[in-house]
């Protein structure tokens, strides 16, 4: 190297060190502007959450994919090896300590999009009037209703710092009074989702004046358990026997996760102030509360 030709501007050198420090402090080991945006997703180990992580990573986003037990999330860990912008983090939406630790780790990093996806359906057989498991009901309320509120509260500052960004929560038509139809089943799951809807609607009013978008999206009937692929001679789990029967008869149709998530990502990208606090189907249709 010819040191006579090496001219160092002290300001530029300082800026370089700052950029280097920022890059190495990020969990991704990359500069923030290398990505299309940052998304944090709860419940990313399977189904819809896993597909959200996959598709956002494919689109060049920085993805913080969270789940309760990362060491057991084999498919998610494989995704992390495939995409440099995807990191797997531990998060239990029912545990304030778990949420707090993750928030501290990402305290100074803007989050463009927070997706509250983690949810607990529970066995159908334990959610009828005569057979309701009340311990399950309490757990469902904790996961499905309070969980998204805990996570949103912890990361609202990160979303605010993004410009502000968007908080998207996955609701369910099962928790809509306007869609309530027989049979009378899934008592506690329906109730937990109805509670979630109310809380999200409340939150949308709380943050509307900041320009932050708080949206509630129904993903529809998504085949997260591969029920449509069960062959005529394959064993069918007891809790899903009725659903499989309806699928085979053509009464209901399940959407593959990749199709439903692609539609939701397109919907999320186009969300504006007019969608704040509106209950939307994955295809953009407005749904009744």
mmCIF file of N, CA, C and O in Angstrom, residues 130-230:
data_model
loop_
_atom_site.group_PDB
_atom_site.id
_atom_site.type_symbol
_atom_site.label_atom_id
_atom_site.label_comp_id
_atom_site.label_asym_id
_atom_site.label_seq_id
_atom_site.Cartn_x
_atom_site.Cartn_y
_atom_site.Cartn_z
ATOM 1 N N UNK A 130 -71.198 -28.526 27.413
ATOM 2 C CA UNK A 130 -71.213 -29.585 28.426
ATOM 3 C C UNK A 130 -69.818 -30.070 28.806
ATOM 4 O O UNK A 130 -69.650 -30.715 29.848
ATOM 5 N N UNK A 131 -68.821 -29.769 27.977
ATOM 6 C CA UNK A 131 -67.487 -30.339 28.211
ATOM 7 C C UNK A 131 -66.390 -29.277 28.276
ATOM 8 O O UNK A 131 -65.220 -29.588 28.117
ATOM 9 N N UNK A 132 -66.778 -28.024 28.511
ATOM 10 C CA UNK A 132 -65.792 -26.950 28.501
ATOM 11 C C UNK A 132 -64.688 -27.165 29.539
ATOM 12 O O UNK A 132 -64.955 -27.381 30.718
ATOM 13 N N UNK A 133 -63.456 -27.115 29.060
ATOM 14 C CA UNK A 133 -62.284 -27.164 29.930
ATOM 15 C C UNK A 133 -61.958 -25.720 30.300
ATOM 16 O O UNK A 133 -61.460 -24.958 29.474
ATOM 17 N N UNK A 134 -62.233 -25.354 31.543
ATOM 18 C CA UNK A 134 -62.094 -23.951 31.929
ATOM 19 C C UNK A 134 -60.639 -23.534 32.101
ATOM 20 O O UNK A 134 -60.306 -22.351 31.947
ATOM 21 N N UNK A 135 -59.768 -24.470 32.382
ATOM 22 C CA UNK A 135 -58.341 -24.142 32.414
ATOM 23 C C UNK A 135 -57.867 -23.800 31.004
ATOM 24 O O UNK A 135 -57.058 -22.884 30.816
ATOM 25 N N UNK A 136 -58.362 -24.540 30.026
ATOM 26 C CA UNK A 136 -58.048 -24.222 28.629
ATOM 27 C C UNK A 136 -58.582 -22.849 28.268
ATOM 28 O O UNK A 136 -57.907 -22.062 27.590
ATOM 29 N N UNK A 137 -59.797 -22.530 28.721
ATOM 30 C CA UNK A 137 -60.406 -21.239 28.403
ATOM 31 C C UNK A 137 -59.562 -20.081 28.917
ATOM 32 O O UNK A 137 -59.354 -19.080 28.222
ATOM 33 N N UNK A 138 -59.058 -20.222 30.141
ATOM 34 C CA UNK A 138 -58.214 -19.176 30.721
ATOM 35 C C UNK A 138 -56.918 -19.037 29.916
ATOM 36 O O UNK A 138 -56.452 -17.925 29.638
ATOM 37 N N UNK A 139 -56.344 -20.173 29.514
ATOM 38 C CA UNK A 139 -55.106 -20.134 28.738
ATOM 39 C C UNK A 139 -55.339 -19.502 27.365
ATOM 40 O O UNK A 139 -54.510 -18.733 26.869
ATOM 41 N N UNK A 140 -56.467 -19.816 26.749
ATOM 42 C CA UNK A 140 -56.786 -19.220 25.444
ATOM 43 C C UNK A 140 -56.921 -17.704 25.540
ATOM 44 O O UNK A 140 -56.433 -16.978 24.685
ATOM 45 N N UNK A 141 -57.579 -17.234 26.592
ATOM 46 C CA UNK A 141 -57.715 -15.793 26.772
ATOM 47 C C UNK A 141 -56.345 -15.159 26.980
ATOM 48 O O UNK A 141 -56.061 -14.080 26.444
ATOM 49 N N UNK A 142 -55.483 -15.836 27.727
ATOM 50 C CA UNK A 142 -54.150 -15.319 27.989
ATOM 51 C C UNK A 142 -53.332 -15.219 26.703
ATOM 52 O O UNK A 142 -52.660 -14.211 26.447
ATOM 53 N N UNK A 143 -53.397 -16.267 25.881
ATOM 54 C CA UNK A 143 -52.621 -16.288 24.632
ATOM 55 C C UNK A 143 -53.265 -15.414 23.558
ATOM 56 O O UNK A 143 -52.606 -14.561 22.952
ATOM 57 N N UNK A 144 -54.557 -15.628 23.321
ATOM 58 C CA UNK A 144 -55.214 -15.027 22.157
ATOM 59 C C UNK A 144 -55.581 -13.562 22.334
ATOM 60 O O UNK A 144 -55.545 -12.793 21.362
ATOM 61 N N UNK A 145 -55.953 -13.168 23.541
ATOM 62 C CA UNK A 145 -56.392 -11.787 23.770
ATOM 63 C C UNK A 145 -55.314 -10.941 24.430
ATOM 64 O O UNK A 145 -54.941 -9.878 23.928
ATOM 65 N N UNK A 146 -54.797 -11.410 25.561
ATOM 66 C CA UNK A 146 -53.813 -10.618 26.288
ATOM 67 C C UNK A 146 -52.425 -10.676 25.652
ATOM 68 O O UNK A 146 -51.660 -9.703 25.733
ATOM 69 N N UNK A 147 -52.085 -11.801 25.038
ATOM 70 C CA UNK A 147 -50.766 -11.940 24.411
ATOM 71 C C UNK A 147 -50.442 -10.827 23.420
ATOM 72 O O UNK A 147 -49.413 -10.163 23.528
ATOM 73 N N UNK A 148 -51.318 -10.581 22.436
ATOM 74 C CA UNK A 148 -51.057 -9.504 21.480
ATOM 75 C C UNK A 148 -50.972 -8.127 22.139
ATOM 76 O O UNK A 148 -50.221 -7.262 21.671
ATOM 77 N N UNK A 149 -51.714 -7.912 23.223
ATOM 78 C CA UNK A 149 -51.650 -6.634 23.921
ATOM 79 C C UNK A 149 -50.295 -6.468 24.614
ATOM 80 O O UNK A 149 -49.696 -5.391 24.584
ATOM 81 N N UNK A 150 -49.808 -7.538 25.231
ATOM 82 C CA UNK A 150 -48.498 -7.470 25.883
ATOM 83 C C UNK A 150 -47.401 -7.150 24.866
ATOM 84 O O UNK A 150 -46.542 -6.303 25.107
ATOM 85 N N UNK A 151 -47.431 -7.863 23.751
ATOM 86 C CA UNK A 151 -46.397 -7.676 22.734
ATOM 87 C C UNK A 151 -46.498 -6.287 22.105
ATOM 88 O O UNK A 151 -45.483 -5.610 21.903
ATOM 89 N N UNK A 152 -47.702 -5.856 21.802
ATOM 90 C CA UNK A 152 -47.894 -4.529 21.208
ATOM 91 C C UNK A 152 -47.419 -3.433 22.156
ATOM 92 O O UNK A 152 -46.779 -2.462 21.739
ATOM 93 N N UNK A 153 -47.721 -3.593 23.431
ATOM 94 C CA UNK A 153 -47.303 -2.608 24.427
ATOM 95 C C UNK A 153 -45.785 -2.534 24.519
ATOM 96 O O UNK A 153 -45.205 -1.448 24.641
ATOM 97 N N UNK A 154 -45.134 -3.693 24.448
ATOM 98 C CA UNK A 154 -43.676 -3.733 24.577
ATOM 99 C C UNK A 154 -42.972 -3.120 23.373
ATOM 100 O O UNK A 154 -41.938 -2.458 23.513
ATOM 101 N N UNK A 155 -43.536 -3.309 22.169
ATOM 102 C CA UNK A 155 -42.838 -2.895 20.952
ATOM 103 C C UNK A 155 -43.452 -1.686 20.255
ATOM 104 O O UNK A 155 -43.035 -1.329 19.155
ATOM 105 N N UNK A 156 -44.430 -1.034 20.894
ATOM 106 C CA UNK A 156 -45.056 0.116 20.255
ATOM 107 C C UNK A 156 -44.039 1.230 20.008
ATOM 108 O O UNK A 156 -44.131 1.958 19.012
ATOM 109 N N UNK A 157 -43.056 1.363 20.891
ATOM 110 C CA UNK A 157 -42.019 2.368 20.687
ATOM 111 C C UNK A 157 -41.184 2.089 19.451
ATOM 112 O O UNK A 157 -40.806 3.013 18.720
ATOM 113 N N UNK A 158 -40.902 0.805 19.200
ATOM 114 C CA UNK A 158 -40.148 0.424 17.998
ATOM 115 C C UNK A 158 -40.947 0.713 16.738
ATOM 116 O O UNK A 158 -40.405 1.184 15.731
ATOM 117 N N UNK A 159 -42.257 0.437 16.802
ATOM 118 C CA UNK A 159 -43.129 0.690 15.654
ATOM 119 C C UNK A 159 -43.277 2.196 15.434
ATOM 120 O O UNK A 159 -43.274 2.678 14.305
ATOM 121 N N UNK A 160 -43.386 2.929 16.520
ATOM 122 C CA UNK A 160 -43.485 4.389 16.442
ATOM 123 C C UNK A 160 -42.231 4.970 15.776
ATOM 124 O O UNK A 160 -42.309 5.898 14.966
ATOM 125 N N UNK A 161 -41.077 4.421 16.118
ATOM 126 C CA UNK A 161 -39.811 4.919 15.581
ATOM 127 C C UNK A 161 -39.644 4.614 14.100
ATOM 128 O O UNK A 161 -38.786 5.211 13.437
ATOM 129 N N UNK A 162 -40.467 3.713 13.570
ATOM 130 C CA UNK A 162 -40.349 3.331 12.159
ATOM 131 C C UNK A 162 -41.028 4.312 11.225
ATOM 132 O O UNK A 162 -40.969 4.152 10.014
ATOM 133 N N UNK A 163 -41.745 5.297 11.784
ATOM 134 C CA UNK A 163 -42.202 6.315 10.843
ATOM 135 C C UNK A 163 -43.559 6.935 10.933
ATOM 136 O O UNK A 163 -43.745 7.946 10.307
ATOM 137 N N UNK A 164 -44.555 6.485 11.642
ATOM 138 C CA UNK A 164 -44.696 5.236 12.404
ATOM 139 C C UNK A 164 -45.051 4.058 11.510
ATOM 140 O O UNK A 164 -45.395 4.231 10.346
ATOM 141 N N UNK A 165 -44.987 2.861 12.074
ATOM 142 C CA UNK A 165 -45.256 1.663 11.298
ATOM 143 C C UNK A 165 -46.648 1.112 11.512
ATOM 144 O O UNK A 165 -47.591 1.854 11.796
ATOM 145 N N UNK A 166 -46.751 -0.207 11.405
ATOM 146 C CA UNK A 166 -48.058 -0.862 11.467
ATOM 147 C C UNK A 166 -48.044 -1.991 12.492
ATOM 148 O O UNK A 166 -47.058 -2.723 12.617
ATOM 149 N N UNK A 167 -49.150 -2.121 13.205
ATOM 150 C CA UNK A 167 -49.373 -3.252 14.098
ATOM 151 C C UNK A 167 -50.547 -4.044 13.523
ATOM 152 O O UNK A 167 -51.664 -3.538 13.436
ATOM 153 N N UNK A 168 -50.279 -5.249 13.107
ATOM 154 C CA UNK A 168 -51.301 -6.098 12.499
ATOM 155 C C UNK A 168 -51.529 -7.314 13.385
ATOM 156 O O UNK A 168 -50.580 -8.004 13.772
ATOM 157 N N UNK A 169 -52.775 -7.561 13.720
ATOM 158 C CA UNK A 169 -53.130 -8.704 14.556
ATOM 159 C C UNK A 169 -54.075 -9.616 13.781
ATOM 160 O O UNK A 169 -54.993 -9.138 13.107
ATOM 161 N N UNK A 170 -53.834 -10.914 13.871
ATOM 162 C CA UNK A 170 -54.701 -11.864 13.178
ATOM 163 C C UNK A 170 -55.877 -12.225 14.071
ATOM 164 O O UNK A 170 -55.707 -12.805 15.149
ATOM 165 N N UNK A 171 -57.058 -11.850 13.628
ATOM 166 C CA UNK A 171 -58.282 -12.181 14.343
ATOM 167 C C UNK A 171 -58.895 -13.440 13.763
ATOM 168 O O UNK A 171 -58.208 -14.267 13.174
ATOM 169 N N UNK A 172 -60.203 -13.574 13.918
ATOM 170 C CA UNK A 172 -60.885 -14.757 13.398
ATOM 171 C C UNK A 172 -62.364 -14.469 13.227
ATOM 172 O O UNK A 172 -62.993 -13.850 14.095
ATOM 173 N N UNK A 173 -62.912 -14.932 12.121
ATOM 174 C CA UNK A 173 -64.350 -14.809 11.915
ATOM 175 C C UNK A 173 -65.106 -15.575 12.993
ATOM 176 O O UNK A 173 -66.271 -15.275 13.279
ATOM 177 N N UNK A 174 -64.440 -16.538 13.624
ATOM 178 C CA UNK A 174 -65.067 -17.296 14.706
ATOM 179 C C UNK A 174 -65.364 -16.404 15.906
ATOM 180 O O UNK A 174 -66.204 -16.749 16.736
ATOM 181 N N UNK A 175 -64.694 -15.272 15.999
ATOM 182 C CA UNK A 175 -64.931 -14.351 17.097
ATOM 183 C C UNK A 175 -65.784 -13.167 16.707
ATOM 184 O O UNK A 175 -65.858 -12.174 17.439
ATOM 185 N N UNK A 176 -66.449 -13.260 15.555
ATOM 186 C CA UNK A 176 -67.310 -12.186 15.074
ATOM 187 C C UNK A 176 -68.765 -12.466 15.431
ATOM 188 O O UNK A 176 -69.299 -13.527 15.092
ATOM 189 N N UNK A 177 -69.413 -11.518 16.110
ATOM 190 C CA UNK A 177 -70.833 -11.679 16.425
ATOM 191 C C UNK A 177 -71.659 -11.724 15.137
ATOM 192 O O UNK A 177 -72.665 -12.424 15.057
ATOM 193 N N UNK A 178 -71.221 -10.973 14.150
ATOM 194 C CA UNK A 178 -71.949 -10.934 12.886
ATOM 195 C C UNK A 178 -71.909 -12.234 12.116
ATOM 196 O O UNK A 178 -72.764 -12.496 11.267
ATOM 197 N N UNK A 179 -70.895 -13.071 12.404
ATOM 198 C CA UNK A 179 -70.750 -14.342 11.701
ATOM 199 C C UNK A 179 -71.140 -15.546 12.544
ATOM 200 O O UNK A 179 -70.983 -16.691 12.112
ATOM 201 N N UNK A 180 -71.619 -15.315 13.751
ATOM 202 C CA UNK A 180 -71.937 -16.429 14.642
ATOM 203 C C UNK A 180 -73.092 -17.265 14.087
ATOM 204 O O UNK A 180 -74.206 -16.778 13.909
ATOM 205 N N UNK A 181 -72.805 -18.521 13.802
ATOM 206 C CA UNK A 181 -73.783 -19.452 13.246
ATOM 207 C C UNK A 181 -73.619 -20.807 13.923
ATOM 208 O O UNK A 181 -72.571 -21.118 14.471
ATOM 209 N N UNK A 182 -74.660 -21.649 13.879
ATOM 210 C CA UNK A 182 -74.516 -23.014 14.388
ATOM 211 C C UNK A 182 -73.449 -23.747 13.574
ATOM 212 O O UNK A 182 -73.220 -23.395 12.414
ATOM 213 N N UNK A 183 -72.813 -24.766 14.130
ATOM 214 C CA UNK A 183 -73.070 -25.333 15.456
ATOM 215 C C UNK A 183 -72.417 -24.504 16.568
ATOM 216 O O UNK A 183 -71.449 -23.786 16.322
ATOM 217 N N UNK A 184 -72.967 -24.628 17.747
ATOM 218 C CA UNK A 184 -72.430 -23.907 18.905
ATOM 219 C C UNK A 184 -71.243 -24.677 19.466
ATOM 220 O O UNK A 184 -71.395 -25.564 20.315
ATOM 221 N N UNK A 185 -70.059 -24.393 18.956
ATOM 222 C CA UNK A 185 -68.861 -25.086 19.421
ATOM 223 C C UNK A 185 -67.734 -24.078 19.634
ATOM 224 O O UNK A 185 -67.930 -22.868 19.481
ATOM 225 N N UNK A 186 -66.580 -24.572 20.022
ATOM 226 C CA UNK A 186 -65.405 -23.723 20.267
ATOM 227 C C UNK A 186 -65.772 -22.503 21.126
ATOM 228 O O UNK A 186 -65.379 -21.377 20.827
ATOM 229 N N UNK A 187 -66.516 -22.748 22.178
ATOM 230 C CA UNK A 187 -66.988 -21.672 23.056
ATOM 231 C C UNK A 187 -65.861 -20.734 23.480
ATOM 232 O O UNK A 187 -65.949 -19.516 23.324
ATOM 233 N N UNK A 188 -64.819 -21.304 24.070
ATOM 234 C CA UNK A 188 -63.781 -20.460 24.658
ATOM 235 C C UNK A 188 -62.861 -19.848 23.601
ATOM 236 O O UNK A 188 -62.381 -18.726 23.773
ATOM 237 N N UNK A 189 -62.618 -20.566 22.508
ATOM 238 C CA UNK A 189 -61.794 -19.981 21.438
ATOM 239 C C UNK A 189 -62.514 -18.782 20.822
ATOM 240 O O UNK A 189 -61.925 -17.711 20.631
ATOM 241 N N UNK A 190 -63.798 -18.946 20.534
ATOM 242 C CA UNK A 190 -64.582 -17.846 19.955
ATOM 243 C C UNK A 190 -64.576 -16.631 20.894
ATOM 244 O O UNK A 190 -64.393 -15.494 20.462
ATOM 245 N N UNK A 191 -64.772 -16.899 22.186
ATOM 246 C CA UNK A 191 -64.823 -15.811 23.160
ATOM 247 C C UNK A 191 -63.482 -15.093 23.263
ATOM 248 O O UNK A 191 -63.428 -13.861 23.371
ATOM 249 N N UNK A 192 -62.393 -15.845 23.222
ATOM 250 C CA UNK A 192 -61.059 -15.227 23.327
ATOM 251 C C UNK A 192 -60.770 -14.351 22.123
ATOM 252 O O UNK A 192 -60.154 -13.283 22.241
ATOM 253 N N UNK A 193 -61.226 -14.777 20.946
ATOM 254 C CA UNK A 193 -61.009 -13.971 19.749
ATOM 255 C C UNK A 193 -61.911 -12.737 19.738
ATOM 256 O O UNK A 193 -61.502 -11.670 19.266
ATOM 257 N N UNK A 194 -63.127 -12.876 20.245
ATOM 258 C CA UNK A 194 -64.009 -11.712 20.349
ATOM 259 C C UNK A 194 -63.396 -10.674 21.286
ATOM 260 O O UNK A 194 -63.439 -9.461 21.021
ATOM 261 N N UNK A 195 -62.802 -11.130 22.381
ATOM 262 C CA UNK A 195 -62.126 -10.223 23.310
ATOM 263 C C UNK A 195 -60.943 -9.551 22.628
ATOM 264 O O UNK A 195 -60.707 -8.348 22.796
ATOM 265 N N UNK A 196 -60.190 -10.328 21.851
ATOM 266 C CA UNK A 196 -59.061 -9.767 21.104
ATOM 267 C C UNK A 196 -59.529 -8.660 20.173
ATOM 268 O O UNK A 196 -58.908 -7.588 20.097
ATOM 269 N N UNK A 197 -60.605 -8.897 19.458
ATOM 270 C CA UNK A 197 -61.116 -7.907 18.515
ATOM 271 C C UNK A 197 -61.424 -6.590 19.222
ATOM 272 O O UNK A 197 -61.097 -5.505 18.720
ATOM 273 N N UNK A 198 -62.046 -6.677 20.378
ATOM 274 C CA UNK A 198 -62.389 -5.469 21.130
ATOM 275 C C UNK A 198 -61.125 -4.729 21.554
ATOM 276 O O UNK A 198 -61.037 -3.502 21.442
ATOM 277 N N UNK A 199 -60.142 -5.470 22.045
ATOM 278 C CA UNK A 199 -58.905 -4.859 22.499
ATOM 279 C C UNK A 199 -58.172 -4.174 21.348
ATOM 280 O O UNK A 199 -57.633 -3.071 21.510
ATOM 281 N N UNK A 200 -58.126 -4.825 20.196
ATOM 282 C CA UNK A 200 -57.454 -4.236 19.033
ATOM 283 C C UNK A 200 -58.188 -2.981 18.575
ATOM 284 O O UNK A 200 -57.556 -1.975 18.204
ATOM 285 N N UNK A 201 -59.518 -3.028 18.581
ATOM 286 C CA UNK A 201 -60.303 -1.861 18.188
ATOM 287 C C UNK A 201 -59.993 -0.692 19.128
ATOM 288 O O UNK A 201 -59.829 0.452 18.699
ATOM 289 N N UNK A 202 -59.907 -0.997 20.405
ATOM 290 C CA UNK A 202 -59.561 0.017 21.398
ATOM 291 C C UNK A 202 -58.174 0.600 21.121
ATOM 292 O O UNK A 202 -57.958 1.816 21.171
ATOM 293 N N UNK A 203 -57.220 -0.285 20.853
ATOM 294 C CA UNK A 203 -55.847 0.140 20.590
ATOM 295 C C UNK A 203 -55.765 1.010 19.340
ATOM 296 O O UNK A 203 -54.976 1.965 19.286
ATOM 297 N N UNK A 204 -56.577 0.695 18.347
ATOM 298 C CA UNK A 204 -56.569 1.491 17.114
ATOM 299 C C UNK A 204 -56.972 2.930 17.401
ATOM 300 O O UNK A 204 -56.431 3.878 16.807
ATOM 301 N N UNK A 205 -57.910 3.132 18.319
ATOM 302 C CA UNK A 205 -58.312 4.484 18.692
ATOM 303 C C UNK A 205 -57.222 5.176 19.505
ATOM 304 O O UNK A 205 -56.983 6.370 19.376
ATOM 305 N N UNK A 206 -56.549 4.395 20.329
ATOM 306 C CA UNK A 206 -55.476 4.928 21.176
ATOM 307 C C UNK A 206 -54.342 5.516 20.342
ATOM 308 O O UNK A 206 -53.783 6.563 20.681
ATOM 309 N N UNK A 207 -53.999 4.847 19.234
ATOM 310 C CA UNK A 207 -52.814 5.224 18.469
ATOM 311 C C UNK A 207 -53.113 5.955 17.170
ATOM 312 O O UNK A 207 -52.197 6.365 16.463
ATOM 313 N N UNK A 208 -54.391 6.142 16.847
ATOM 314 C CA UNK A 208 -54.770 6.748 15.570
ATOM 315 C C UNK A 208 -54.190 8.146 15.394
ATOM 316 O O UNK A 208 -53.759 8.522 14.292
ATOM 317 N N UNK A 209 -54.164 8.939 16.452
ATOM 318 C CA UNK A 209 -53.679 10.316 16.349
ATOM 319 C C UNK A 209 -52.190 10.395 16.046
ATOM 320 O O UNK A 209 -51.688 11.444 15.637
ATOM 321 N N UNK A 210 -51.472 9.295 16.240
ATOM 322 C CA UNK A 210 -50.043 9.273 15.938
ATOM 323 C C UNK A 210 -49.786 8.888 14.488
ATOM 324 O O UNK A 210 -48.637 8.861 14.043
ATOM 325 N N UNK A 211 -50.839 8.530 13.770
ATOM 326 C CA UNK A 211 -50.655 8.090 12.394
ATOM 327 C C UNK A 211 -50.303 6.617 12.287
ATOM 328 O O UNK A 211 -50.040 6.106 11.194
ATOM 329 N N UNK A 212 -50.270 5.932 13.419
ATOM 330 C CA UNK A 212 -49.948 4.517 13.411
ATOM 331 C C UNK A 212 -51.168 3.714 12.957
ATOM 332 O O UNK A 212 -52.297 4.026 13.336
ATOM 333 N N UNK A 213 -50.944 2.706 12.147
ATOM 334 C CA UNK A 213 -52.040 1.877 11.653
ATOM 335 C C UNK A 213 -52.131 0.607 12.485
ATOM 336 O O UNK A 213 -51.164 -0.150 12.601
ATOM 337 N N UNK A 214 -53.280 0.392 13.091
ATOM 338 C CA UNK A 214 -53.538 -0.812 13.882
ATOM 339 C C UNK A 214 -54.644 -1.572 13.173
ATOM 340 O O UNK A 214 -55.789 -1.119 13.122
ATOM 341 N N UNK A 215 -54.304 -2.715 12.598
ATOM 342 C CA UNK A 215 -55.246 -3.450 11.759
ATOM 343 C C UNK A 215 -55.539 -4.835 12.316
ATOM 344 O O UNK A 215 -54.706 -5.457 12.972
ATOM 345 N N UNK A 216 -56.736 -5.302 12.029
ATOM 346 C CA UNK A 216 -57.170 -6.639 12.418
ATOM 347 C C UNK A 216 -57.533 -7.394 11.148
ATOM 348 O O UNK A 216 -58.372 -6.945 10.367
ATOM 349 N N UNK A 217 -56.900 -8.547 10.939
ATOM 350 C CA UNK A 217 -57.104 -9.307 9.700
ATOM 351 C C UNK A 217 -57.532 -10.737 10.007
ATOM 352 O O UNK A 217 -56.933 -11.418 10.846
ATOM 353 N N UNK A 218 -58.559 -11.178 9.313
ATOM 354 C CA UNK A 218 -59.007 -12.563 9.384
ATOM 355 C C UNK A 218 -58.306 -13.350 8.278
ATOM 356 O O UNK A 218 -58.506 -13.063 7.093
ATOM 357 N N UNK A 219 -57.477 -14.347 8.633
ATOM 358 C CA UNK A 219 -56.755 -15.096 7.601
ATOM 359 C C UNK A 219 -57.625 -16.073 6.824
ATOM 360 O O UNK A 219 -57.184 -16.628 5.814
ATOM 361 N N UNK A 220 -58.872 -16.278 7.280
ATOM 362 C CA UNK A 220 -59.750 -17.234 6.619
ATOM 363 C C UNK A 220 -59.467 -18.655 7.074
ATOM 364 O O UNK A 220 -58.747 -18.898 8.048
ATOM 365 N N UNK A 221 -60.035 -19.612 6.374
ATOM 366 C CA UNK A 221 -59.835 -21.018 6.713
ATOM 367 C C UNK A 221 -58.552 -21.507 6.055
ATOM 368 O O UNK A 221 -58.528 -21.853 4.869
ATOM 369 N N UNK A 222 -57.480 -21.495 6.809
ATOM 370 C CA UNK A 222 -56.156 -21.841 6.283
ATOM 371 C C UNK A 222 -55.788 -23.256 6.721
ATOM 372 O O UNK A 222 -55.952 -23.622 7.896
ATOM 373 N N UNK A 223 -55.289 -24.026 5.799
ATOM 374 C CA UNK A 223 -54.943 -25.422 6.071
ATOM 375 C C UNK A 223 -53.569 -25.505 6.717
ATOM 376 O O UNK A 223 -52.597 -25.963 6.111
ATOM 377 N N UNK A 224 -53.479 -25.060 7.977
ATOM 378 C CA UNK A 224 -52.191 -25.047 8.669
ATOM 379 C C UNK A 224 -51.765 -26.432 9.146
ATOM 380 O O UNK A 224 -50.609 -26.622 9.532
ATOM 381 N N UNK A 225 -52.680 -27.400 9.122
ATOM 382 C CA UNK A 225 -52.365 -28.746 9.611
ATOM 383 C C UNK A 225 -52.359 -29.798 8.505
ATOM 384 O O UNK A 225 -52.310 -30.994 8.785
ATOM 385 N N UNK A 226 -52.419 -29.349 7.265
ATOM 386 C CA UNK A 226 -52.365 -30.290 6.154
ATOM 387 C C UNK A 226 -53.556 -31.213 6.073
ATOM 388 O O UNK A 226 -53.459 -32.350 5.581
ATOM 389 N N UNK A 227 -54.726 -30.746 6.514
ATOM 390 C CA UNK A 227 -55.920 -31.606 6.532
ATOM 391 C C UNK A 227 -56.386 -31.970 5.129
ATOM 392 O O UNK A 227 -56.928 -33.057 4.918
ATOM 393 N N UNK A 228 -56.181 -31.051 4.185
ATOM 394 C CA UNK A 228 -56.613 -31.320 2.809
ATOM 395 C C UNK A 228 -55.782 -32.417 2.149
ATOM 396 O O UNK A 228 -56.192 -32.992 1.138
ATOM 397 N N UNK A 229 -54.618 -32.702 2.735
ATOM 398 C CA UNK A 229 -53.729 -33.705 2.148
ATOM 399 C C UNK A 229 -53.920 -35.096 2.753
ATOM 400 O O UNK A 229 -53.240 -36.039 2.355
ATOM 401 N N UNK A 230 -54.840 -35.212 3.722
ATOM 402 C CA UNK A 230 -55.077 -36.526 4.330
ATOM 403 C C UNK A 230 -55.800 -37.426 3.339
ATOM 404 O O UNK A 230 -56.885 -37.092 2.846
#
